[in-house]
Coordinates of C-alpha atoms in Angstrom, one line a residue:
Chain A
X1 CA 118.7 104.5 41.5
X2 CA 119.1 101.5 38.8
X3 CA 116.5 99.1 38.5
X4 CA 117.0 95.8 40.5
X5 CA 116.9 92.0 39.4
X6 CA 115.1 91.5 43.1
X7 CA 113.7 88.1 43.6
X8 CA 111.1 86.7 45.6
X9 CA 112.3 85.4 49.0
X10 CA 110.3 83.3 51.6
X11 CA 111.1 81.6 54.3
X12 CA 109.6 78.2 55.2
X13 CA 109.2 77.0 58.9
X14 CA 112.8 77.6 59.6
X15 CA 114.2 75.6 62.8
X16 CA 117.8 76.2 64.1
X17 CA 119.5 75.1 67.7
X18 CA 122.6 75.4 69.1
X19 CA 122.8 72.6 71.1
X20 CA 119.7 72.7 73.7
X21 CA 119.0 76.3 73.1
X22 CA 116.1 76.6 69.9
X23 CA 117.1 79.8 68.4
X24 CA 114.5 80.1 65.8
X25 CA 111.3 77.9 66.5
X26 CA 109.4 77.5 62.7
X27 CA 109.6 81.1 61.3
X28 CA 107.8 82.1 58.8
X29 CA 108.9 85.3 56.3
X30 CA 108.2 86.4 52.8
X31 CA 109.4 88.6 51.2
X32 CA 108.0 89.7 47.4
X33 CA 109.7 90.7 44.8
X34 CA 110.6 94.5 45.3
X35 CA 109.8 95.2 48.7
X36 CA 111.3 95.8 52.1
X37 CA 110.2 93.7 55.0
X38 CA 111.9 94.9 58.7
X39 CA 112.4 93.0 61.2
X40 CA 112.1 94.3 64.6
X41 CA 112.4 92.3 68.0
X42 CA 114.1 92.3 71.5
X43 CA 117.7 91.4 71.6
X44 CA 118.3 87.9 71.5
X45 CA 114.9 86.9 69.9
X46 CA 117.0 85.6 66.8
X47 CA 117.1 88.6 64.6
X48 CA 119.9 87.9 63.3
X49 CA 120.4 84.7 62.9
X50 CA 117.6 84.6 60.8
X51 CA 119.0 86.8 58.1
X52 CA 122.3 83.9 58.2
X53 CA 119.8 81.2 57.9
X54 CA 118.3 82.6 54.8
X55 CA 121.5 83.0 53.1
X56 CA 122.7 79.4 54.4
X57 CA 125.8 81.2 56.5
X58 CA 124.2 79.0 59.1
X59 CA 122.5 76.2 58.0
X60 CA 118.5 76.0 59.2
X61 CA 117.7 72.2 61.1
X62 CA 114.6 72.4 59.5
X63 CA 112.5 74.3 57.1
X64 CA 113.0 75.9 53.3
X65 CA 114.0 78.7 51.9
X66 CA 113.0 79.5 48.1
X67 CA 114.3 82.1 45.9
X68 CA 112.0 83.1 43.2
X69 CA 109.2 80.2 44.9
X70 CA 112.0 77.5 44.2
X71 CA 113.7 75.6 47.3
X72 CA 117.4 77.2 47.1
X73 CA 118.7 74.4 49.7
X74 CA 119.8 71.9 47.4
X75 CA 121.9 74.5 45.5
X76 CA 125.5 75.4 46.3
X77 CA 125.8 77.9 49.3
X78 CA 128.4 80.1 48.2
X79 CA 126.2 80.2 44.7
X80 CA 122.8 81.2 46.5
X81 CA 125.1 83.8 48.5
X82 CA 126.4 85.7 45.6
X83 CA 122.6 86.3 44.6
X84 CA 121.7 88.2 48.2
X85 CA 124.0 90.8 49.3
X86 CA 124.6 91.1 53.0
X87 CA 125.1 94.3 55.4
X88 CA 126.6 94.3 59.0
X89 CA 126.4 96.1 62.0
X90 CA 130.0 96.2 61.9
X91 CA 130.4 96.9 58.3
X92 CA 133.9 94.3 58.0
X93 CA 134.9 96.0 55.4
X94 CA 138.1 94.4 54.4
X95 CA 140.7 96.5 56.1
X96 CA 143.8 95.6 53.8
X97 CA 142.0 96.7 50.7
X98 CA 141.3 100.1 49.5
X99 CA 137.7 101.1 49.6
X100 CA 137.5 100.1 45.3
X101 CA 139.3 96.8 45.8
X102 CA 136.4 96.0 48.9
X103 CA 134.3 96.6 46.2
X104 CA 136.0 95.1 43.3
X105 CA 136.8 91.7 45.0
X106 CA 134.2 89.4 44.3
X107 CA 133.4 90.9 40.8
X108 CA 137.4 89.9 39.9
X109 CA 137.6 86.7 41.7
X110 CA 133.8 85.1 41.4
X111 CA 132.2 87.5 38.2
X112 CA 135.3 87.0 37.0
X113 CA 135.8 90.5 35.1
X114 CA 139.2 92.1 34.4
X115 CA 141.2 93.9 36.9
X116 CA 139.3 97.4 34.9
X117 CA 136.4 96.0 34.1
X118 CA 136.0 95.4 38.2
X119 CA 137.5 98.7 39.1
X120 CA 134.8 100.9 36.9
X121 CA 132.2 99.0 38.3
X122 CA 133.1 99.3 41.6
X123 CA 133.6 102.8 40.9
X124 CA 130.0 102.7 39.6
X125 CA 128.8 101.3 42.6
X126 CA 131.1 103.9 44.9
X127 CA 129.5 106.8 43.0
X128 CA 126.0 105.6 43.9
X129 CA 126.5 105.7 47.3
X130 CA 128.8 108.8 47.1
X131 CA 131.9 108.2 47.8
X132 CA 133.8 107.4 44.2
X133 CA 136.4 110.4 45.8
X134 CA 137.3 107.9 48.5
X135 CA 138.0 105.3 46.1
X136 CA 141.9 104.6 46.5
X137 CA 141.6 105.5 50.8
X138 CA 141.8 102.6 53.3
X139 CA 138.5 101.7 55.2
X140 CA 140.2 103.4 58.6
X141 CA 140.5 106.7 57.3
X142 CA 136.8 106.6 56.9
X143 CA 134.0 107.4 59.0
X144 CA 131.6 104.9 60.3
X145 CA 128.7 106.1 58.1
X146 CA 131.1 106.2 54.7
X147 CA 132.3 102.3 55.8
X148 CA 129.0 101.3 55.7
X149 CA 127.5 103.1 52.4
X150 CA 131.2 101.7 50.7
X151 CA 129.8 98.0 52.3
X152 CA 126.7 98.6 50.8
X153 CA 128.4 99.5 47.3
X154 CA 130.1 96.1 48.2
X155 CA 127.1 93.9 48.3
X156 CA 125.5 96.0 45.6
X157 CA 128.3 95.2 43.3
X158 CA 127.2 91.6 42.6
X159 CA 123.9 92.6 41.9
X160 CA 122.4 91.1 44.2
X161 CA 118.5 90.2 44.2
X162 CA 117.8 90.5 47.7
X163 CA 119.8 92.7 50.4
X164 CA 120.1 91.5 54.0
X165 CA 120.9 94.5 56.4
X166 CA 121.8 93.1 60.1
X167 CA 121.4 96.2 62.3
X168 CA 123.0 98.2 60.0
X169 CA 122.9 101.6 62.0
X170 CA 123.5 100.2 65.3
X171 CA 127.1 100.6 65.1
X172 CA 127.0 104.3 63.9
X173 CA 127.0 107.8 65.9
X174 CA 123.2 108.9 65.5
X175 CA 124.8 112.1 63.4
X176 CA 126.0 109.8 60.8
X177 CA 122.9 107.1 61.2
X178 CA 120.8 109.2 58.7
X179 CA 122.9 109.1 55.7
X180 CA 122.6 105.1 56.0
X181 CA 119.4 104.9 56.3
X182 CA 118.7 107.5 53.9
X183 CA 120.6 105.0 51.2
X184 CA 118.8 102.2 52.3
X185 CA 115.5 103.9 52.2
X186 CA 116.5 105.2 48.5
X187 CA 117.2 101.2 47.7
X188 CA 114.0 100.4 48.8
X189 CA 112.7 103.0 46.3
X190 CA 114.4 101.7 43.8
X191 CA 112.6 98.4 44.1
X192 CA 115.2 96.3 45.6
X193 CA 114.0 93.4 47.9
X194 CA 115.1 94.2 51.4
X195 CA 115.4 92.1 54.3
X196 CA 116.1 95.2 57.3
X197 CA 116.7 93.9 61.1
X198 CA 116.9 97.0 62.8
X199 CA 116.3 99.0 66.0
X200 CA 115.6 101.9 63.7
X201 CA 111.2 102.1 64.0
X202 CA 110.9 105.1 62.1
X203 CA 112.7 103.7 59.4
X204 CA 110.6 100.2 59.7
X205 CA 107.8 102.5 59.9
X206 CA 108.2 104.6 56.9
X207 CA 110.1 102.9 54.4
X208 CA 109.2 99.3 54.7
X209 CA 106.4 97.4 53.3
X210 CA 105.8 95.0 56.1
X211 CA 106.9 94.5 59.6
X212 CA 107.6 91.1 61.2
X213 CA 107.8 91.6 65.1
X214 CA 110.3 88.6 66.9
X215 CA 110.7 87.6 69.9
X216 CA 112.0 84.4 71.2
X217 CA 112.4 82.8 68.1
X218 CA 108.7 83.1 66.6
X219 CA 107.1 85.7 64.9
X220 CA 104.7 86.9 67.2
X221 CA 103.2 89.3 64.9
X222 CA 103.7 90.7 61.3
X223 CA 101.8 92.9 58.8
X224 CA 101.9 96.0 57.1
X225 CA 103.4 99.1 59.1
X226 CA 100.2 100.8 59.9
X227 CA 99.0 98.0 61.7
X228 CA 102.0 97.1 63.8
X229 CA 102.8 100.5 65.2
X230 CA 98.8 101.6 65.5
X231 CA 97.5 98.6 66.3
X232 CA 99.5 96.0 67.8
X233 CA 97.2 92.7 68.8
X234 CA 99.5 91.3 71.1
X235 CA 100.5 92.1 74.9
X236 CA 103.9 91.4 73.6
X237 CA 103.8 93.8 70.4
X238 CA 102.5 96.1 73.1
X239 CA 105.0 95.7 75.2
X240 CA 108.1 95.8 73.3
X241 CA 106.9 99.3 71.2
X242 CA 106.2 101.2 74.5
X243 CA 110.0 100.2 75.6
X244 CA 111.6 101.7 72.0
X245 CA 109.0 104.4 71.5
Chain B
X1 CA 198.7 96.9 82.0
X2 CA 199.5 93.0 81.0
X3 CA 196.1 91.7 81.5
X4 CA 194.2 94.4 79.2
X5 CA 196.9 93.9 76.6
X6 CA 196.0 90.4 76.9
X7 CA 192.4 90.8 76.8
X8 CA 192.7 93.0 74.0
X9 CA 195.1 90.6 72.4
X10 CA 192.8 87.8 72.6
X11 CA 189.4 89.6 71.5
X12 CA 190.6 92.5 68.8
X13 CA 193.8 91.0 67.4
X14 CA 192.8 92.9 63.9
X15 CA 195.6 91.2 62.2
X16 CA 193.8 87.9 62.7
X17 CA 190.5 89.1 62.4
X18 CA 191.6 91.0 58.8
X19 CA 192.9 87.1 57.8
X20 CA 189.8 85.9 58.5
X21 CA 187.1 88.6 57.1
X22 CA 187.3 87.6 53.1
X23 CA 186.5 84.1 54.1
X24 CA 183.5 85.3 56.4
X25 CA 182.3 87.2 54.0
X26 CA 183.0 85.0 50.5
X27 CA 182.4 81.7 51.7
X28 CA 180.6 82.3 55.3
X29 CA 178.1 84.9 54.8
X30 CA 176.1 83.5 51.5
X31 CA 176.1 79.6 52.8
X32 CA 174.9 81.2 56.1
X33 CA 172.4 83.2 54.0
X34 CA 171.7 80.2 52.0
X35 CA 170.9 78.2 54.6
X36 CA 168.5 80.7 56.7
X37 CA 166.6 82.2 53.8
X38 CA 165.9 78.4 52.5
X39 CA 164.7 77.7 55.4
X40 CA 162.9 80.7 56.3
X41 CA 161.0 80.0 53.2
X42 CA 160.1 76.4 53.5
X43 CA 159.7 77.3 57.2
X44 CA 156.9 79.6 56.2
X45 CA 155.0 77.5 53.7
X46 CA 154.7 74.3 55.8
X47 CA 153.9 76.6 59.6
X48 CA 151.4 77.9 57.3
X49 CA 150.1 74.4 56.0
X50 CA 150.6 73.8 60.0
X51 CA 148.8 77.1 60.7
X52 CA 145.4 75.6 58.7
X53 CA 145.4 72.5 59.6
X54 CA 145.1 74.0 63.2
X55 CA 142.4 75.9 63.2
X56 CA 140.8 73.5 60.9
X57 CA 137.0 71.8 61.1
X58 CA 138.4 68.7 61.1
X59 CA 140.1 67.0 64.5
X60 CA 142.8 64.7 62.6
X61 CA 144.2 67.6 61.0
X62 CA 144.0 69.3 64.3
X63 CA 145.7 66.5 66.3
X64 CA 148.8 66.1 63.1
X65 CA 149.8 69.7 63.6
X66 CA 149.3 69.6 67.7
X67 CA 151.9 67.2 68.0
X68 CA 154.1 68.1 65.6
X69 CA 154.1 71.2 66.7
X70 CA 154.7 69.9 70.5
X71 CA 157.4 67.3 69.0
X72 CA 159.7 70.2 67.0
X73 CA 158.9 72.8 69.7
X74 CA 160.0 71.0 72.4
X75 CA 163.2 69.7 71.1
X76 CA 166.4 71.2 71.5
X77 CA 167.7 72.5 67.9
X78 CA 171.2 70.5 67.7
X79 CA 169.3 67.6 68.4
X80 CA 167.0 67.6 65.6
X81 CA 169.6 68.5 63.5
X82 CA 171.9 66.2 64.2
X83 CA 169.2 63.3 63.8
X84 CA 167.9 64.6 61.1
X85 CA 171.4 65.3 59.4
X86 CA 173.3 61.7 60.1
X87 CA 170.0 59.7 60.3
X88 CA 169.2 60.3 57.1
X89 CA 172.6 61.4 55.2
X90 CA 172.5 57.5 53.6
X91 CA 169.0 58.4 52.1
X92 CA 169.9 61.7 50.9
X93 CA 173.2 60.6 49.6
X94 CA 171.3 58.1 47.2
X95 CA 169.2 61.1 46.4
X96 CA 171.1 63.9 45.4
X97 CA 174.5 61.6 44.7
X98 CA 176.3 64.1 47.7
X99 CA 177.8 64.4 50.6
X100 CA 176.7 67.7 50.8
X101 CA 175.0 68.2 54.3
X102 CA 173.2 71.1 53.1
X103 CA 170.0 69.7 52.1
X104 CA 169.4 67.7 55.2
X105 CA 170.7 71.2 57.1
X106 CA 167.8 73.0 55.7
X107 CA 165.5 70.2 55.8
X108 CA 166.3 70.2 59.9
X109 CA 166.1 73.5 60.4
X110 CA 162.6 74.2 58.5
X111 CA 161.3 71.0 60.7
X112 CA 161.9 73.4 63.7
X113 CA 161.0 76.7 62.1
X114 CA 158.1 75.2 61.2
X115 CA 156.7 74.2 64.7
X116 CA 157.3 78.1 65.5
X117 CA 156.0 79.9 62.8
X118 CA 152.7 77.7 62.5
X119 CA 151.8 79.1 66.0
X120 CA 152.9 82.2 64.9
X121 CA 150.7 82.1 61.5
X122 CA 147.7 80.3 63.8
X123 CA 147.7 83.2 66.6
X124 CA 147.5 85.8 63.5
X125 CA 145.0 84.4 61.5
X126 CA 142.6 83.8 65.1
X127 CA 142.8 87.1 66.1
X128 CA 141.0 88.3 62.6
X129 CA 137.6 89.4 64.0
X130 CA 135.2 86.4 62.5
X131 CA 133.2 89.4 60.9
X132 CA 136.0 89.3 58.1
X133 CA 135.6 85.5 57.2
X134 CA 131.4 86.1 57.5
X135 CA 131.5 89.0 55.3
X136 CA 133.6 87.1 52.1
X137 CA 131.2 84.2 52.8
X138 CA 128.3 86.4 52.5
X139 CA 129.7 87.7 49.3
X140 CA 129.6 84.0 48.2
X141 CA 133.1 83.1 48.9
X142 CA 134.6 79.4 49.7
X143 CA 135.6 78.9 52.9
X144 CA 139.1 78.3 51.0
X145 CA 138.7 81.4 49.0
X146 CA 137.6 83.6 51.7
X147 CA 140.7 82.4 54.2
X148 CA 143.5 83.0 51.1
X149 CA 141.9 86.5 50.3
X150 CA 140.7 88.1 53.3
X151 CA 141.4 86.3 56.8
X152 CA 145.0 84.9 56.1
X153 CA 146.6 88.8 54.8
X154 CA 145.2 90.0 57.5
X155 CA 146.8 87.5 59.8
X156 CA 150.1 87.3 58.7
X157 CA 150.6 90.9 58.5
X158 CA 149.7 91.4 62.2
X159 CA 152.4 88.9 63.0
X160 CA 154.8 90.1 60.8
X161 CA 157.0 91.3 63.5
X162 CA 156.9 87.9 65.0
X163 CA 157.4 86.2 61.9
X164 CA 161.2 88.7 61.7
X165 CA 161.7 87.6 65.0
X166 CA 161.6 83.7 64.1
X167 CA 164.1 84.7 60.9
X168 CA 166.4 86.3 63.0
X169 CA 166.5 83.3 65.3
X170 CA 166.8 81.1 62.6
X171 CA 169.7 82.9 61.4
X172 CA 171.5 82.7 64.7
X173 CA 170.5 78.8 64.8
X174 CA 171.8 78.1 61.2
X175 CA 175.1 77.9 62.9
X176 CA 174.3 74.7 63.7
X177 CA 174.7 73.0 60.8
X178 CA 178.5 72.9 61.7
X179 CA 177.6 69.5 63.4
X180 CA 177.1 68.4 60.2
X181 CA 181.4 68.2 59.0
X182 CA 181.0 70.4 56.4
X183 CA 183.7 71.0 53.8
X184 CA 186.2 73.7 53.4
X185 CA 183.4 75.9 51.0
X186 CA 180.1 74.5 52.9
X187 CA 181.1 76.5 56.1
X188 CA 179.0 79.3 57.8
X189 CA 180.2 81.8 59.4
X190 CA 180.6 80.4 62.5
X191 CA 182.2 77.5 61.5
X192 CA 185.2 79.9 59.7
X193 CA 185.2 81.8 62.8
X194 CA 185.5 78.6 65.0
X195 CA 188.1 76.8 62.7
X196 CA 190.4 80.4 62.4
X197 CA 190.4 80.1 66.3
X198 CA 191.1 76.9 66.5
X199 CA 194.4 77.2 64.1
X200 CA 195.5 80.4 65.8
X201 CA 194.4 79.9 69.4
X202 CA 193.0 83.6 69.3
X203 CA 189.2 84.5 69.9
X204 CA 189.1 87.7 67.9
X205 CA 188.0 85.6 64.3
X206 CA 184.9 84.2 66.6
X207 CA 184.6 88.0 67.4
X208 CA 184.5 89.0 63.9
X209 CA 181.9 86.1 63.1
X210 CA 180.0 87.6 65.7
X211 CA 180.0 91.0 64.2
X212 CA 179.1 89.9 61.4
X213 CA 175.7 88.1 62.8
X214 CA 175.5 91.4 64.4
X215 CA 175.3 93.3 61.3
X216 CA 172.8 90.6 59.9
X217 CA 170.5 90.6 63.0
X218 CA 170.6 94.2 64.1
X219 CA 169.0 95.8 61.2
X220 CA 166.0 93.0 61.3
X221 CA 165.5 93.9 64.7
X222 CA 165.1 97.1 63.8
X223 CA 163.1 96.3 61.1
X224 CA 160.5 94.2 63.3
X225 CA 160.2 97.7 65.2
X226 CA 159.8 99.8 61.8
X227 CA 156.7 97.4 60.7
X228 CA 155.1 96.7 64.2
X229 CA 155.1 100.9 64.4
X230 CA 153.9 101.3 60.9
X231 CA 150.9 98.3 61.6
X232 CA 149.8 99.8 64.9
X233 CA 149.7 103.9 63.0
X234 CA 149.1 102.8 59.8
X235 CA 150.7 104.0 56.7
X236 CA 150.6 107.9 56.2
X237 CA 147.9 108.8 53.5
X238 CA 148.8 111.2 50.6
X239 CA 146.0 113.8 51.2
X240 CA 144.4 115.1 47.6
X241 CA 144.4 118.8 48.3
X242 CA 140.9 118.7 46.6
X243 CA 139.4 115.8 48.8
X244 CA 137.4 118.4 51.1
X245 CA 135.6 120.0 48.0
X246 CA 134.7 116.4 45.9
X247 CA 131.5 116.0 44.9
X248 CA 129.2 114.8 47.4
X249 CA 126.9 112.0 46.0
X250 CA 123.0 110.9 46.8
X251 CA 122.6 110.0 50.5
X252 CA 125.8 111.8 51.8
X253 CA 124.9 113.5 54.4
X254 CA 127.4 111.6 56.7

């Protein structure tokens, strides 16, 4: 893997509701520059909407969020988003394009590069993930696993400096979750910095540098791997890792 | 005997309908084209305007193309036009310097097109899964950017066969521009139909006219079935006899 431009995120006491119910309660996360911090939680303890707080898809009530250790709120969002890339659970890959023009896109209309220029990067970007030969195919003739490695080649196009990856796996059959994971865990390698939600402990285990445990809107308890999956502190650590392990 | 000579005599007299077919066809068939294709184009661009205003963030917008859309839905088609094309013939006589009924026609019959394709256009671009609009945001899109590139495509080509369906029964409704009194060259092709029977007292031009809406409106039926197959399947996909043996890159094991 290519060396990364990663960035330095943290999160600030972020606060978001929808309407009487407090989604995220003053959550705390960084992230430095070049590693990969999972997050791992119950369903519903706001997982997820953390990720689209931190890359203003949703904006927080409260709270900061700084790129490099400066406050990115004041900034365009749609500027802030082109500098962290962003992975689904449901890949939405764009299903009218072919897999190089999902790539292409936003290197053509917001890099602003020639229609070549886009299309050998995005071919770049496919080979790195394996999957230059599917190039001119539509997302549907692909398999779960090759939509999401072509999304990652997506958000990796812009050269992003930190990747969000929302329960990437979730969606996938478990023969294909390993070829994913393997990608991300090769990213990670690479020194990206990596924001991972995921259901996927061994990987949170293994690959990431520190694990923030969620539940109800607060972390509840975060720290390197070791100490999360040997020696959780809290009853609700506890009981959360004896219901996935 | 009589009567089916009769009914044949009033239905398929070919000798009137061969007087009347270079008329249909020279002077009928492009002002009837004219007339549907202008406003199945201006038809499309304001139902799509409609369309975003619709599912906009912002109520007033929301509200202008509610009750527009109510207004030019819920009106009969003759009546619009026939509002639309006296009520304002002095304005568009100082206009355009004619008394060419054309203009206000199309203007009439995009007003109603409208209403219809904007709910078309709206139901389309709704049914996009929101994934598609969160995904070109999180790629740093504009809202604007990410609806004209990714969500709005999308839309439109689900209700493609829809969208024939309104052009079709534009083209039927075009006919009623003959309210308007339209000179000798202006007519449609129901209007020559309509006058040839009138003169001659036989049906079979009308018939004729009606063939030839047929022969219009047929083939787009047909075509709304071609494309709603070809969205549901998907178009076939040229296989590279090498695919299977390409080069497998890092982290393909899927």
């Amino acid at each position: 893997m290519t060396e990364f431009a990663s960035g330095t995120l943290t999160g600030k006491n972020l606060h978001l509701s929808f309407g009487h119910n407090h989604v995220l309660r003053g959550i705390d996360l960084h992230v430095e520059k070049g590693t990969t911090a999972s997050v791992i939680g119950p369903s519903g303890s706001g997982k997820s909407t953390l990720l689209r707080v931190m890359n203003r898809l949703i904006e927080p009530d409260q709270g900061d969020i700084l790129l490099d250790g400066r406050s990115v709120l004041k900034d365009n969002p749609d500027e802030l988003r082109q500098r962290i890339g962003m992975v689904f659970q449901q890949f939405n890959l764009f299903p009218h394009k072919t897999v190089v023009d999902n790539v292409s896109l936003a290197l053509r209309k917001l890099r602003k590069l020639s229609k070549e220029q886009a299309r050998s990067e995005a071919l770049e970007q496919l080979d790195l993930v394996g999957l230059k030969h599917k190039a001119d195919s539509r997302p549907a003739n692909l398999s779960g696993g090759q939509q999401q490695r072509v999304a990652i080649a997506r958000a990796l196009a812009m050269k992003p400096e930190v990747m969000f990856f929302d329960e990437a796996t979730s969606a996938l059959d478990p023969e294909l979750v390993k070829g994913v994971l393997a990608l991300m865990a090769d990213l990670a390698k690479g020194g990206m910095t990596m924001v991972v939600v995921t259901h996927e402990m061994g990987f949170s285990r293994n690959v990431s540098d520190t694990v923030t445990f969620m539940d109800a809107g607060v972390v509840v308890e975060s720290g390197p791997p070791e100490q999360i999956f040997t020696s959780p502190r809290t009853d609700r650590l506890k009981g959360f890792l004896s219901d996935v392990l | 005997m009589d009567l089916l000579d009769q009914l044949a005599d009033t239905f398929f007299n070919w000798e009137e309908m061969a007087k009347v077919i270079p008329a249909l066809l020279m002077v009928g068939l492009p002002n009837t084209l004219i007339l549907a294709v202008a406003s199945g184009i201006f038809g499309s661009l304001l139902g799509l305007a409609l369309a975003m205003m619709g599912i906009s963030r912002n109520a007033g917008a929301r509200w202008v193309a509610r009750i527009y859309t109510d207004i030019f839905r819920g009106l009969p088609a003759i009546l619009v036009i026939l509002v639309i094309g006296i009520g304002l013939s002095p304005i568009a006589r100082e206009i355009t310097g004619s008394r060419n009924p054309y203009p206000l026609g199309i203007l009439a019959l995009t007003l109603i097109a409208a209403a219809y394709i904007g709910e078309i256009f709206r139901s389309g671009i709704q049914s996009v899964e929101k994934g598609q609009l969160e995904a070109s945001r999180a790629l740093g899109f504009s809202y604007g950017s990410s609806m004209r590139l990714v969500v709005v495509p999308q839309g439109i080509r689900r209700v493609l066969p829809a969208l024939v369906n309104q052009f079709i029964s534009l083209l039927k409704d075009s006919s009623l521009v003959f309210m308007l009194g339209l000179a000798a060259s202006d007519r449609e092709i129901f209007r020559i139909g309509n006058d040839a029977m009138a003169n001659t007292g036989n049906l079979s031009p009308l018939v004729a006219a009606g063939v030839l809406y047929l022969i219009l409106t047929v083939p787009l039926t047909h075509f709304v079935n071609f494309i709603d197959n070809r969205l549901r399947t998907g178009k076939p996909e040229k296989k590279e006899p090498d695919e299977l043996a390409a080069p497998i890159g890092k982290g393909a094991q899927a």
